[in-house]
Short mmCIF file of C-alpha atoms and ligand atoms in Angstrom, two decimals:
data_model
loop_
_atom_site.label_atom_id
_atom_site.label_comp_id
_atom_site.label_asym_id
_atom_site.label_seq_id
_atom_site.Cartn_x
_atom_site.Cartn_y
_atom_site.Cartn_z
CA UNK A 557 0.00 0.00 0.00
CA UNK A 558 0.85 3.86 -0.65
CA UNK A 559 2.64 5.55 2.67
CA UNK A 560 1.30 8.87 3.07
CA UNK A 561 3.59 9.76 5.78
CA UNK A 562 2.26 12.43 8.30
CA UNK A 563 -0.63 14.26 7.63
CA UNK A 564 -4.01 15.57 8.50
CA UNK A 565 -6.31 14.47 5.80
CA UNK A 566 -8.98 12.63 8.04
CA UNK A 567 -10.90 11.99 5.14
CA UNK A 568 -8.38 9.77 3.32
CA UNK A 569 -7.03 8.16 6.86
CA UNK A 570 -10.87 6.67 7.25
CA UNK A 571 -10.96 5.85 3.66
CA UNK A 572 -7.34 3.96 4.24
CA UNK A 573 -9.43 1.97 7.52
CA UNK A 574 -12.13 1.63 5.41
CA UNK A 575 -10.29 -0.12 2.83
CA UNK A 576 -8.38 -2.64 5.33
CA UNK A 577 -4.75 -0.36 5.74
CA UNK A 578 -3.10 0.23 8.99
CA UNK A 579 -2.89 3.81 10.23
CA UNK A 580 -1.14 5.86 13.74
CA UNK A 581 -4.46 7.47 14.91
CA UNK A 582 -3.96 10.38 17.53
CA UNK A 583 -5.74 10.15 20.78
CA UNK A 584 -5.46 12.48 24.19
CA UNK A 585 -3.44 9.74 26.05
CA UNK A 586 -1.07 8.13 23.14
CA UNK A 587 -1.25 7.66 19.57
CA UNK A 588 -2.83 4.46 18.04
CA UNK A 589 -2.23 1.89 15.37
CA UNK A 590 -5.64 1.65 14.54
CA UNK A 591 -7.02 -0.71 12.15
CA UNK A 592 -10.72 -1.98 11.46
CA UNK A 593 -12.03 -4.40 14.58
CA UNK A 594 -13.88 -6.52 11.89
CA UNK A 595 -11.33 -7.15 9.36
CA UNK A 596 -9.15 -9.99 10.61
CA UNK A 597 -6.13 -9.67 7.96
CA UNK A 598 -6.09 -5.60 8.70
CA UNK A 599 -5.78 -6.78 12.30
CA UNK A 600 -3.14 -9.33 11.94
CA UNK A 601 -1.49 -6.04 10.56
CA UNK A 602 -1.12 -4.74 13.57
CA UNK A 603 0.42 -7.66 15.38
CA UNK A 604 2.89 -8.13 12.87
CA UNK A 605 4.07 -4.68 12.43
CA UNK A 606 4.50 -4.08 16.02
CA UNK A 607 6.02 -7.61 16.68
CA UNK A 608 3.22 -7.87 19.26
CA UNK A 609 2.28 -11.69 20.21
CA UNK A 610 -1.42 -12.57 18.41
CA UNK A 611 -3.27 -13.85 21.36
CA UNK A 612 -2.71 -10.11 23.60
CA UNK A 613 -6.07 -8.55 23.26
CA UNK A 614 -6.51 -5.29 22.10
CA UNK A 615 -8.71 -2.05 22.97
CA UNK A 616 -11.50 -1.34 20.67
CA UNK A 617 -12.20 2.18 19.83
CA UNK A 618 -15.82 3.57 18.94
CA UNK A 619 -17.23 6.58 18.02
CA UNK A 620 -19.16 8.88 20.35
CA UNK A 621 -22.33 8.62 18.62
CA UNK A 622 -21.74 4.70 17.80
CA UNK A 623 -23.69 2.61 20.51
CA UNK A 624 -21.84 0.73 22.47
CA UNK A 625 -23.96 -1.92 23.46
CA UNK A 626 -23.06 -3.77 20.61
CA UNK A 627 -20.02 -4.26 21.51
CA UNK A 628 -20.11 -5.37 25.01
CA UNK A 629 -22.19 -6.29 27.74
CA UNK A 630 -22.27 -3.30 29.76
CA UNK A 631 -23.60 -3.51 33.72
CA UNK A 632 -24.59 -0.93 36.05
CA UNK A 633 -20.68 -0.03 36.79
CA UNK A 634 -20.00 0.19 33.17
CA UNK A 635 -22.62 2.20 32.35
CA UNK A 636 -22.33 5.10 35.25
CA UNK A 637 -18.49 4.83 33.90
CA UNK A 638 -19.33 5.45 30.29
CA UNK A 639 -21.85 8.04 31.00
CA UNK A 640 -19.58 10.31 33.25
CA UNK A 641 -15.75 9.77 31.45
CA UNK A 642 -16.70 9.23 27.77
CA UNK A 643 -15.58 10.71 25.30
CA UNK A 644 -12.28 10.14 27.44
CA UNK A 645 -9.20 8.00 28.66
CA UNK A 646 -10.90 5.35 30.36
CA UNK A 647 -11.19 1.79 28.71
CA UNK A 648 -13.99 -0.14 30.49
CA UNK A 649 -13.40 -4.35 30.42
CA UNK A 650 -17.04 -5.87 29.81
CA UNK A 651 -18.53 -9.26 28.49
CA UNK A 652 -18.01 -9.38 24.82
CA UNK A 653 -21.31 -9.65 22.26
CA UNK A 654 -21.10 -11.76 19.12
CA UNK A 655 -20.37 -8.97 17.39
CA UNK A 656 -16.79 -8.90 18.81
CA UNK A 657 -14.18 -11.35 16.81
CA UNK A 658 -11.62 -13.72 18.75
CA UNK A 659 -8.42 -11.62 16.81
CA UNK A 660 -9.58 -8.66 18.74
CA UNK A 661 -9.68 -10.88 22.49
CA UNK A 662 -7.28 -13.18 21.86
CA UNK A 663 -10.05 -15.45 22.40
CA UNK A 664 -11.16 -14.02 25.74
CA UNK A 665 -14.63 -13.44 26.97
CA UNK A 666 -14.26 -9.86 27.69
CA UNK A 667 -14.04 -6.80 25.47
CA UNK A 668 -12.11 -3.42 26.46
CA UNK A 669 -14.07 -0.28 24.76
CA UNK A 670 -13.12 3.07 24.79
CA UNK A 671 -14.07 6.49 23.48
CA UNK A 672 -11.36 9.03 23.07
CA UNK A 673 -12.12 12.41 23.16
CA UNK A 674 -9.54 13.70 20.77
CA UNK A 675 -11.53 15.73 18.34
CA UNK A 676 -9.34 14.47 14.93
CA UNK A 677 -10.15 10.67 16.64
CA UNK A 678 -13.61 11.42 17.22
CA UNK A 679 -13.78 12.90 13.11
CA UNK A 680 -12.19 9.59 11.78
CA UNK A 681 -14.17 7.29 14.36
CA UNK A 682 -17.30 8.63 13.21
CA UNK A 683 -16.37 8.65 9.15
CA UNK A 684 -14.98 4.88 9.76
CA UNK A 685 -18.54 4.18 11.70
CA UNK A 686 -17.13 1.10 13.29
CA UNK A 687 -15.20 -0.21 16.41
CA UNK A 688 -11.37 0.49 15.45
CA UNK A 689 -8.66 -1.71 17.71
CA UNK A 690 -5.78 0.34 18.07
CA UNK A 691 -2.69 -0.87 20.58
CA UNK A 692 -0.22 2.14 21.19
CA UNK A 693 1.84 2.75 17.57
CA UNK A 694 5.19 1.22 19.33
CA UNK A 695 7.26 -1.34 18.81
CA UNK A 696 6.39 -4.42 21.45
CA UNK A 697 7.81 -3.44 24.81
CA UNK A 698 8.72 0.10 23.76
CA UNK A 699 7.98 3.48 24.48
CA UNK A 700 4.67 4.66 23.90
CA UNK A 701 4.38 7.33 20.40
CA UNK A 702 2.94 11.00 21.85
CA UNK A 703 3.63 12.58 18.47
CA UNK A 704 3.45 11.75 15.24
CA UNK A 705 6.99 11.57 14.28
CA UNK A 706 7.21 9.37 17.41
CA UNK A 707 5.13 6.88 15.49
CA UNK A 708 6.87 7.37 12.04
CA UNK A 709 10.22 7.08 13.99
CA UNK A 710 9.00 3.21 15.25
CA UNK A 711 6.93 2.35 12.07
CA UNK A 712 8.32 3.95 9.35
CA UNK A 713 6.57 2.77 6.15
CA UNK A 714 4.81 0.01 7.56
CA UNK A 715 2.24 2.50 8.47
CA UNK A 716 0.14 3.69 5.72
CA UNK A 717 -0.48 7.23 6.91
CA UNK A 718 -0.01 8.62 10.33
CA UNK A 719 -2.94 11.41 10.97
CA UNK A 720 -1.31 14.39 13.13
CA UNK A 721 -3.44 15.16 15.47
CA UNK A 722 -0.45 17.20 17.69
CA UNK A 723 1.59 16.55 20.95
CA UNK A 724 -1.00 13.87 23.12
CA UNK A 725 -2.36 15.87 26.13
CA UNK A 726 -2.76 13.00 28.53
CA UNK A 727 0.93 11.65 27.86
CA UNK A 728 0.44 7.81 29.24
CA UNK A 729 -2.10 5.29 28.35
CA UNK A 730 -6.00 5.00 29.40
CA UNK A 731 -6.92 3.71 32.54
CA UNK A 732 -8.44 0.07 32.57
CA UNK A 733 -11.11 -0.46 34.51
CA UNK A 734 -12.76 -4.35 34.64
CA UNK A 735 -16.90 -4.20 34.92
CA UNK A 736 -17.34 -7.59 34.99
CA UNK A 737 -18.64 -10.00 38.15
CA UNK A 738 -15.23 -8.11 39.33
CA UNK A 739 -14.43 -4.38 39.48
CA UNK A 740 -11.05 -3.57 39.54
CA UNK A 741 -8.53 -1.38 37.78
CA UNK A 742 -6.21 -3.22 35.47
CA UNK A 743 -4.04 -0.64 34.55
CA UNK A 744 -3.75 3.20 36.34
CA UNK A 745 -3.87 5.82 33.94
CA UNK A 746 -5.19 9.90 34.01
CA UNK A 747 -8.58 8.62 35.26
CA UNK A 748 -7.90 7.93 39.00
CA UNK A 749 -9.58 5.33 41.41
CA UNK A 750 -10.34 8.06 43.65
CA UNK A 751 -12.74 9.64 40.52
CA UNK A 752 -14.07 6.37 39.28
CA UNK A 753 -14.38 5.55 43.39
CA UNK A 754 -16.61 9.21 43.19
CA UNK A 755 -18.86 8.25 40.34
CA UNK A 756 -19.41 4.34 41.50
CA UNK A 757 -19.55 4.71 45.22
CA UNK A 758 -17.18 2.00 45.75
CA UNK A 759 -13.24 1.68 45.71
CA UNK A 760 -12.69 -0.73 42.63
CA UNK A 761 -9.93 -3.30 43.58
CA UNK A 762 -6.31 -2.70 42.71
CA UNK A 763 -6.81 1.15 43.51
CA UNK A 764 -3.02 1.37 44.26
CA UNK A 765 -1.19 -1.60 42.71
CA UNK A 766 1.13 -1.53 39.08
CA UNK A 767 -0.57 -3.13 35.85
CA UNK A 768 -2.04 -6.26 35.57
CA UNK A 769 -3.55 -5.90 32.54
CA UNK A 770 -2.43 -9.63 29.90
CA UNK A 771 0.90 -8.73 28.53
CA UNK A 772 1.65 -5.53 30.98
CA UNK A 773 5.21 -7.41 31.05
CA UNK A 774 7.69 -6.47 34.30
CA UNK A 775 9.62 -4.95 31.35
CA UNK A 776 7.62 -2.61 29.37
CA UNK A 777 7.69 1.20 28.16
CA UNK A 778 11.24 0.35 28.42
CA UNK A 779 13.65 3.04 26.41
CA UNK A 780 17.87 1.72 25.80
CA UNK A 781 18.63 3.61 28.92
CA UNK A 782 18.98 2.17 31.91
CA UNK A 783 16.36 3.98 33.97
CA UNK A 784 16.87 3.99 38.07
CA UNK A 785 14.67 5.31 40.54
CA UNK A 786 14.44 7.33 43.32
CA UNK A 787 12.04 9.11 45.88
CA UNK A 788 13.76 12.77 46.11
CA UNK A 789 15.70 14.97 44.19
CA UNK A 790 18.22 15.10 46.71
CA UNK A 791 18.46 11.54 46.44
CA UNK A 792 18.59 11.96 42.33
CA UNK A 793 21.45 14.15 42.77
CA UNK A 794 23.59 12.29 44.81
CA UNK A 795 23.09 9.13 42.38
CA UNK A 796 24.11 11.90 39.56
CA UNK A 797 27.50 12.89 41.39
CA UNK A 798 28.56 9.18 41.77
CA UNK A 799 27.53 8.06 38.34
CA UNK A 800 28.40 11.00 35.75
CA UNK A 801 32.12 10.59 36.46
CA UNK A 802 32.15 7.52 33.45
CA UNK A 803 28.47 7.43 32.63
CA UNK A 804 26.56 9.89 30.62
CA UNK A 805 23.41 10.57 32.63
CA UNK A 806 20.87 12.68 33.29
CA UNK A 807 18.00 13.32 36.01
CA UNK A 808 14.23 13.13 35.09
CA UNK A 809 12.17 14.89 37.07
CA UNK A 810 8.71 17.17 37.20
CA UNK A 811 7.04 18.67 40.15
CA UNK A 812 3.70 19.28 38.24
CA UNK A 813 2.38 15.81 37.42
CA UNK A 814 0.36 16.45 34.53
CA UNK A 815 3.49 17.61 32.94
CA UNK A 816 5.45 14.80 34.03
CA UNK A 817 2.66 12.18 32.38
CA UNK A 818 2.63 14.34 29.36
CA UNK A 819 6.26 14.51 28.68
CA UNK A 820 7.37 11.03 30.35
CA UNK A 821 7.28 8.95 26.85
CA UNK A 822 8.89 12.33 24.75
CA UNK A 823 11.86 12.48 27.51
CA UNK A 824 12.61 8.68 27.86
CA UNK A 825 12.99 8.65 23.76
CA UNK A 826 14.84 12.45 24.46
CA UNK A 827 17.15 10.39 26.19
CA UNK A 828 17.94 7.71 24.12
CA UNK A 829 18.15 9.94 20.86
CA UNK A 830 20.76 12.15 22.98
CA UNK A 831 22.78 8.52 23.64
CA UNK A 832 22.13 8.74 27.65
CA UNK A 833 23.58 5.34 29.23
CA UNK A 834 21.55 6.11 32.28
CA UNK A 835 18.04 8.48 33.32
CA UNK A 836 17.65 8.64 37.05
CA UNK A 837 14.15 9.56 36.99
CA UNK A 838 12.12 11.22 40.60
CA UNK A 839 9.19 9.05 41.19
CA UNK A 840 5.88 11.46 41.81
CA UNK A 841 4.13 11.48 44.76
CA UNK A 842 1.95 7.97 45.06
CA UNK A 843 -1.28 8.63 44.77
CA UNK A 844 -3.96 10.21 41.90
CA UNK A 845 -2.42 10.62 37.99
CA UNK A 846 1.18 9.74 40.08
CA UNK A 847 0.28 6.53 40.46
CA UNK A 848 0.01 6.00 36.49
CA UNK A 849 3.37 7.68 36.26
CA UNK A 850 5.39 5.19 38.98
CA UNK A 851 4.04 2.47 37.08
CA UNK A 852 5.36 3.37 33.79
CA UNK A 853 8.31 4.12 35.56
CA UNK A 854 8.77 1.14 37.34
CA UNK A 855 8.27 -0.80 34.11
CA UNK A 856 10.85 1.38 32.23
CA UNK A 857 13.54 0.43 35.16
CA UNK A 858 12.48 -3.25 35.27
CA UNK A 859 15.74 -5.65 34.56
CA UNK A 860 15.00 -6.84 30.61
O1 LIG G 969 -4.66 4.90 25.95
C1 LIG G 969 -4.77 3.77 25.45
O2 LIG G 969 -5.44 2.88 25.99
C2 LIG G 969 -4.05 3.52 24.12
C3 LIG G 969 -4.72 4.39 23.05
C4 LIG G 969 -4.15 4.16 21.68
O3 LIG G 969 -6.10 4.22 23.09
N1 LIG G 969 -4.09 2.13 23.77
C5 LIG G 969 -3.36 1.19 24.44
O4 LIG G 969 -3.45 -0.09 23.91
O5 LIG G 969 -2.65 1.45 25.39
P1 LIG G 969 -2.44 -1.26 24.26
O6 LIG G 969 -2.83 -2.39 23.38
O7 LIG G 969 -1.05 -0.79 24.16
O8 LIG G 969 -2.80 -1.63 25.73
C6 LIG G 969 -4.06 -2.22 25.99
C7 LIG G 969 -4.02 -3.09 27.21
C8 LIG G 969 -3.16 -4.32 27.01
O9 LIG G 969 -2.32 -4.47 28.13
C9 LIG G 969 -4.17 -5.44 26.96
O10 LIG G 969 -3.66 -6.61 27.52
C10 LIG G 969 -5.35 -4.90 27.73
O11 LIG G 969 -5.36 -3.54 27.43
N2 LIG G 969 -6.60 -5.52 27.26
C11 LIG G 969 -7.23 -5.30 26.09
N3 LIG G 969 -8.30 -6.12 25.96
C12 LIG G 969 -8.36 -6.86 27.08
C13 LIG G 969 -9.20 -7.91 27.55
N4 LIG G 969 -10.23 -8.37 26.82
N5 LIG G 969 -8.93 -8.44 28.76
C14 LIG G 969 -7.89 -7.99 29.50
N6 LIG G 969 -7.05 -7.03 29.11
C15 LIG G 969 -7.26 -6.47 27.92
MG1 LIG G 970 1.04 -0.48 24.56
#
């Protein structure tokens, strides 16, 4: 197929889904590699291209006038959810309907839906008129993509068009909340447990814990650099002075957190552009949107 490159052309990037192609679809927490939920070969795109084992499931992605109820099983949890963070980044975990094909599970029962609430993704969602599965545009076990280049840096031409939709707002991936006979967040993202605890009136499980979403590896979001943690800046400077004497490092740190989720992924591929051997990164303070961020970080640090 034709490679487009980067543009904004919404029009052709639906008619490219439309047509079974593989695209990097913006959203407000990473950028996508969408393809149609229903077309099995467009699907087994995606696997391939980001060297992503076949039987992970992926999220699907509809439309905020599309009705979601035909694509899972949604109870009284899942609905308050969808009706008070959609269009948004929160994926909700339901039964599946018939509708939903085993490529898209992996064969699993359960289906995770989301609507973003980027405006370009919202345009091409509701040209395609369809569920769209879209896994972030990295390579398996990478960095997520929060621009567009990010995505034609990874994909290159095995992309056939990359829509630029801008710099992601949200910066880390949606939060994954199960609705099934359990409740409980799979994965923390920029919806916290303390809002979904709000709108639910009970504290899903997990509220507090790292990822354990099917193939949330140890090792994930990892970039070349060795990444180590630590609690304080003091502490991150005194790792500095005994490391930079042989080892080119440098210190990752924010004290606003929505600034450190939305520039996380940009600095960790900053850093491996600019050849650092090792990023001593600050963890945030544990609780709300810093939770999200100490769980990409501890995955980044994890041994590989
Ligand atoms: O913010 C996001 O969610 C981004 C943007 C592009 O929407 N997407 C994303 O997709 O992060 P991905 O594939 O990189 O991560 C989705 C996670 C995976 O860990 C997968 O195992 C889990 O969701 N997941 C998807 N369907 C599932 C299912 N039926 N049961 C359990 N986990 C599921
Ligand atoms: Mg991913």
């Amino acid at each position: 197929m034709t490679h487009f490159g980067i543009s904004e052309d919404v029009a052709l990037a639906a008619e490219i889904l439309l047509n079974g192609g593989v695209i990097g679809m913006p959203t407000e927490t990473v950028y996508g590699l969408a393809a149609l939920a229903l077309n099995e070969d467009a699907v087994v795109r995606i696997f391939d291209t980001k060297g992503r084992p076949r039987n992970h499931p992926l999220i699907v992605h509809l439309g905020p006038t599309t009705d979601f109820r035909e694509w899972g099983n949604f109870n009284e949890h899942a609905l308050s959810l969808a009706k008070v963070f959609w269009p948004g980044p929160l994926t909700i975990l339901v039964p599946r309907t018939a509708l939903v094909p085993d490529w898209v599970t992996g064969g699993r029962d359960s289906v995770a839906i989301r609507v973003p609430s980027h405006p370009m993704a919202q345009d091409l969602l509701r040209r395609v008129g369809s569920g769209v599965v879209a896994p972030s545009a990295n390579k398996f076990g990478k960095v997520s993509p929060t621009s567009p280049q990010h995505v034609l840096d990874d994909l290159g031409v095995d992309v056939d068009i990359v829509l630029d939709g801008g710099i992601c707002a949200v910066g880390v991936e949606s939060t994954i909340v199960e609705c099934t006979d359990v409740f409980q967040i799979l994965r923390p993202g920029y919806i916290t447990s303390e809002a979904i605890r709000q709108c639910i009136g009970t504290s899903p499980e997990g509220s507090s814990g790292t990822s354990r979403a099917p193939g949330m590896l140890a090792s994930h979001y990892a970039p070349t650099a060795r990444v180590l943690l630590v609690d304080s800046i003091q502490q991150a400077n005194d790792l500095f002075a005994e490391l930079s004497a042989d080892k080119k490092v440098r210190i990752l740190h924010f004290d606003n957190v929505d600034s450190y989720a939305e520039s996380l992924y940009e600095e960790l591929r900053k850093s491996d552009n600019q050849q650092y051997e090792i990023v001593i990164a600050v963890r945030a303070p544990n609780s709300g949107l810093g939770i999200a961020i100490n769980d990409r970080l501890s995955k980044a640090a994890a041994q590989r």
